[in-house]
Amino acid sequence: MKARRDVYQAIADPTRRAIINMIAARPQNVNAIAEKFDVTRQAISLHVKILTDCGLIVIKQRGRDRFCEAQLDQLGEVANWVAQYRQHWESKLDAMENYLEKLKKERYGKPKK
């Protein structure tokens, strides 16, 4: 049984996140990507394969070179998932701010204008 790869697996690794950042600006060939890292080209190829399997990049053949192009629509899923927790923490922080304001008023009275 082949393991299903998803966008979360893709962004879990710092090297893959760095590759995404690199090719988001402009497509690059695999050799150019590999030159930026202190790992083997084979390791970068594996990262690229995972990113391809997850749908975050596509490989386009141009002559003898293979260029990686970003397909970042899948990151919208991550943004939506994170947004629900952002709202949660913002409400917690708002509640804490209100509580602290209440404590200040109780302790020091209402501020004078």
mmCIF file of C-alpha atoms in Angstrom:
data_model
loop_
_atom_site.group_PDB
_atom_site.id
_atom_site.type_symbol
_atom_site.label_atom_id
_atom_site.label_comp_id
_atom_site.label_asym_id
_atom_site.label_seq_id
_atom_site.Cartn_x
_atom_site.Cartn_y
_atom_site.Cartn_z
ATOM 1 C CA MET A 1 0.000 0.000 0.000
ATOM 2 C CA LYS A 2 1.437 3.356 -1.059
ATOM 3 C CA ALA A 3 1.404 6.057 1.606
ATOM 4 C CA ARG A 4 -0.713 9.070 0.719
ATOM 5 C CA ARG A 5 1.245 12.282 0.726
ATOM 6 C CA ASP A 6 -0.372 15.598 1.450
ATOM 7 C CA VAL A 7 0.566 19.247 1.612
ATOM 8 C CA TYR A 8 1.231 19.040 5.364
ATOM 9 C CA GLN A 9 3.870 16.384 4.820
ATOM 10 C CA ALA A 10 5.425 18.559 2.141
ATOM 11 C CA ILE A 11 5.803 21.617 4.352
ATOM 12 C CA ALA A 12 6.876 19.641 7.416
ATOM 13 C CA ASP A 13 10.482 19.583 6.232
ATOM 14 C CA PRO A 14 12.580 22.780 6.284
ATOM 15 C CA THR A 15 14.441 21.829 3.097
ATOM 16 C CA ARG A 16 11.177 21.402 1.217
ATOM 17 C CA ARG A 17 9.921 24.738 2.536
ATOM 18 C CA ALA A 18 13.147 26.347 1.299
ATOM 19 C CA ILE A 19 12.701 24.734 -2.126
ATOM 20 C CA ILE A 20 9.140 26.051 -2.293
ATOM 21 C CA ASN A 21 10.414 29.549 -1.439
ATOM 22 C CA MET A 22 13.071 29.324 -4.139
ATOM 23 C CA ILE A 23 10.791 28.257 -6.952
ATOM 24 C CA ALA A 24 7.882 30.466 -5.910
ATOM 25 C CA ALA A 25 9.903 33.418 -7.224
ATOM 26 C CA ARG A 26 10.782 31.727 -10.516
ATOM 27 C CA PRO A 27 11.042 28.196 -11.925
ATOM 28 C CA GLN A 28 14.440 26.578 -11.525
ATOM 29 C CA ASN A 29 16.013 23.387 -12.712
ATOM 30 C CA VAL A 30 16.809 20.630 -10.264
ATOM 31 C CA ASN A 31 20.569 21.198 -10.536
ATOM 32 C CA ALA A 32 20.209 24.899 -9.665
ATOM 33 C CA ILE A 33 18.097 23.957 -6.653
ATOM 34 C CA ALA A 34 20.595 21.295 -5.531
ATOM 35 C CA GLU A 35 23.477 23.798 -5.672
ATOM 36 C CA LYS A 36 21.825 25.876 -2.928
ATOM 37 C CA PHE A 37 21.870 23.050 -0.377
ATOM 38 C CA ASP A 38 24.566 21.146 1.443
ATOM 39 C CA VAL A 39 23.048 17.758 0.606
ATOM 40 C CA THR A 40 23.344 15.431 -2.341
ATOM 41 C CA ARG A 41 21.494 15.993 -5.592
ATOM 42 C CA GLN A 42 19.791 12.670 -4.935
ATOM 43 C CA ALA A 43 18.406 14.006 -1.624
ATOM 44 C CA ILE A 44 17.096 17.116 -3.390
ATOM 45 C CA SER A 45 15.511 14.920 -6.064
ATOM 46 C CA LEU A 46 13.677 13.029 -3.319
ATOM 47 C CA HIS A 47 12.419 16.299 -1.825
ATOM 48 C CA VAL A 48 11.296 17.416 -5.283
ATOM 49 C CA LYS A 49 9.473 14.106 -5.774
ATOM 50 C CA ILE A 50 7.610 14.551 -2.486
ATOM 51 C CA LEU A 51 6.671 18.110 -3.439
ATOM 52 C CA THR A 52 5.467 16.837 -6.803
ATOM 53 C CA ASP A 53 3.478 14.013 -5.199
ATOM 54 C CA CYS A 54 1.843 16.570 -2.906
ATOM 55 C CA GLY A 55 0.917 18.799 -5.825
ATOM 56 C CA LEU A 56 3.007 21.796 -4.783
ATOM 57 C CA ILE A 57 5.281 21.739 -7.802
ATOM 58 C CA VAL A 58 5.209 20.463 -11.354
ATOM 59 C CA ILE A 59 8.198 19.389 -13.396
ATOM 60 C CA LYS A 60 8.396 20.681 -16.947
ATOM 61 C CA GLN A 61 10.925 19.369 -19.405
ATOM 62 C CA ARG A 62 12.774 22.081 -21.387
ATOM 63 C CA GLY A 63 15.309 20.478 -23.641
ATOM 64 C CA ARG A 64 17.478 18.323 -21.429
ATOM 65 C CA ASP A 65 16.637 20.284 -18.276
ATOM 66 C CA ARG A 66 13.807 19.591 -15.864
ATOM 67 C CA PHE A 67 12.383 22.780 -14.388
ATOM 68 C CA CYS A 68 10.390 22.901 -11.170
ATOM 69 C CA GLU A 69 7.464 25.313 -11.136
ATOM 70 C CA ALA A 70 5.468 26.201 -8.034
ATOM 71 C CA GLN A 71 1.788 25.274 -7.875
ATOM 72 C CA LEU A 72 0.900 26.872 -4.559
ATOM 73 C CA ASP A 73 -2.897 26.616 -4.632
ATOM 74 C CA GLN A 74 -2.667 23.633 -2.275
ATOM 75 C CA LEU A 75 -1.234 25.928 0.409
ATOM 76 C CA GLY A 76 -4.676 27.509 0.687
ATOM 77 C CA GLU A 77 -5.709 24.364 2.579
ATOM 78 C CA VAL A 78 -2.946 25.015 5.106
ATOM 79 C CA ALA A 79 -3.843 28.695 5.379
ATOM 80 C CA ASN A 80 -7.478 27.799 6.107
ATOM 81 C CA TRP A 81 -6.458 25.240 8.711
ATOM 82 C CA VAL A 82 -4.115 27.715 10.434
ATOM 83 C CA ALA A 83 -6.748 30.483 10.270
ATOM 84 C CA GLN A 84 -9.118 28.574 12.532
ATOM 85 C CA TYR A 85 -6.438 28.419 15.210
ATOM 86 C CA ARG A 86 -5.476 32.052 14.674
ATOM 87 C CA GLN A 87 -9.084 33.015 15.423
ATOM 88 C CA HIS A 88 -9.005 30.808 18.515
ATOM 89 C CA TRP A 89 -5.856 32.441 19.887
ATOM 90 C CA GLU A 90 -6.977 35.945 18.961
ATOM 91 C CA SER A 91 -10.157 35.433 20.980
ATOM 92 C CA LYS A 92 -8.101 34.118 23.910
ATOM 93 C CA LEU A 93 -5.783 37.123 23.732
ATOM 94 C CA ASP A 94 -8.751 39.515 23.474
ATOM 95 C CA ALA A 95 -10.273 37.906 26.572
ATOM 96 C CA MET A 96 -6.973 38.250 28.428
ATOM 97 C CA GLU A 97 -6.703 41.897 27.377
ATOM 98 C CA ASN A 98 -10.228 42.570 28.659
ATOM 99 C CA TYR A 99 -9.416 40.796 31.924
ATOM 100 C CA LEU A 100 -6.244 42.832 32.419
ATOM 101 C CA GLU A 101 -8.135 46.044 31.695
ATOM 102 C CA LYS A 102 -10.733 45.030 34.295
ATOM 103 C CA LEU A 103 -7.980 44.360 36.857
ATOM 104 C CA LYS A 104 -6.423 47.768 36.189
ATOM 105 C CA LYS A 105 -9.765 49.489 36.747
ATOM 106 C CA GLU A 106 -10.349 47.558 39.970
ATOM 107 C CA ARG A 107 -6.869 48.258 41.247
ATOM 108 C CA TYR A 108 -6.318 51.836 40.094
ATOM 109 C CA GLY A 109 -9.799 53.111 39.393
ATOM 110 C CA LYS A 110 -10.975 54.634 36.180
ATOM 111 C CA PRO A 111 -8.338 56.581 34.306
ATOM 112 C CA LYS A 112 -8.756 60.365 34.325
ATOM 113 C CA LYS A 113 -9.155 62.204 31.052
#
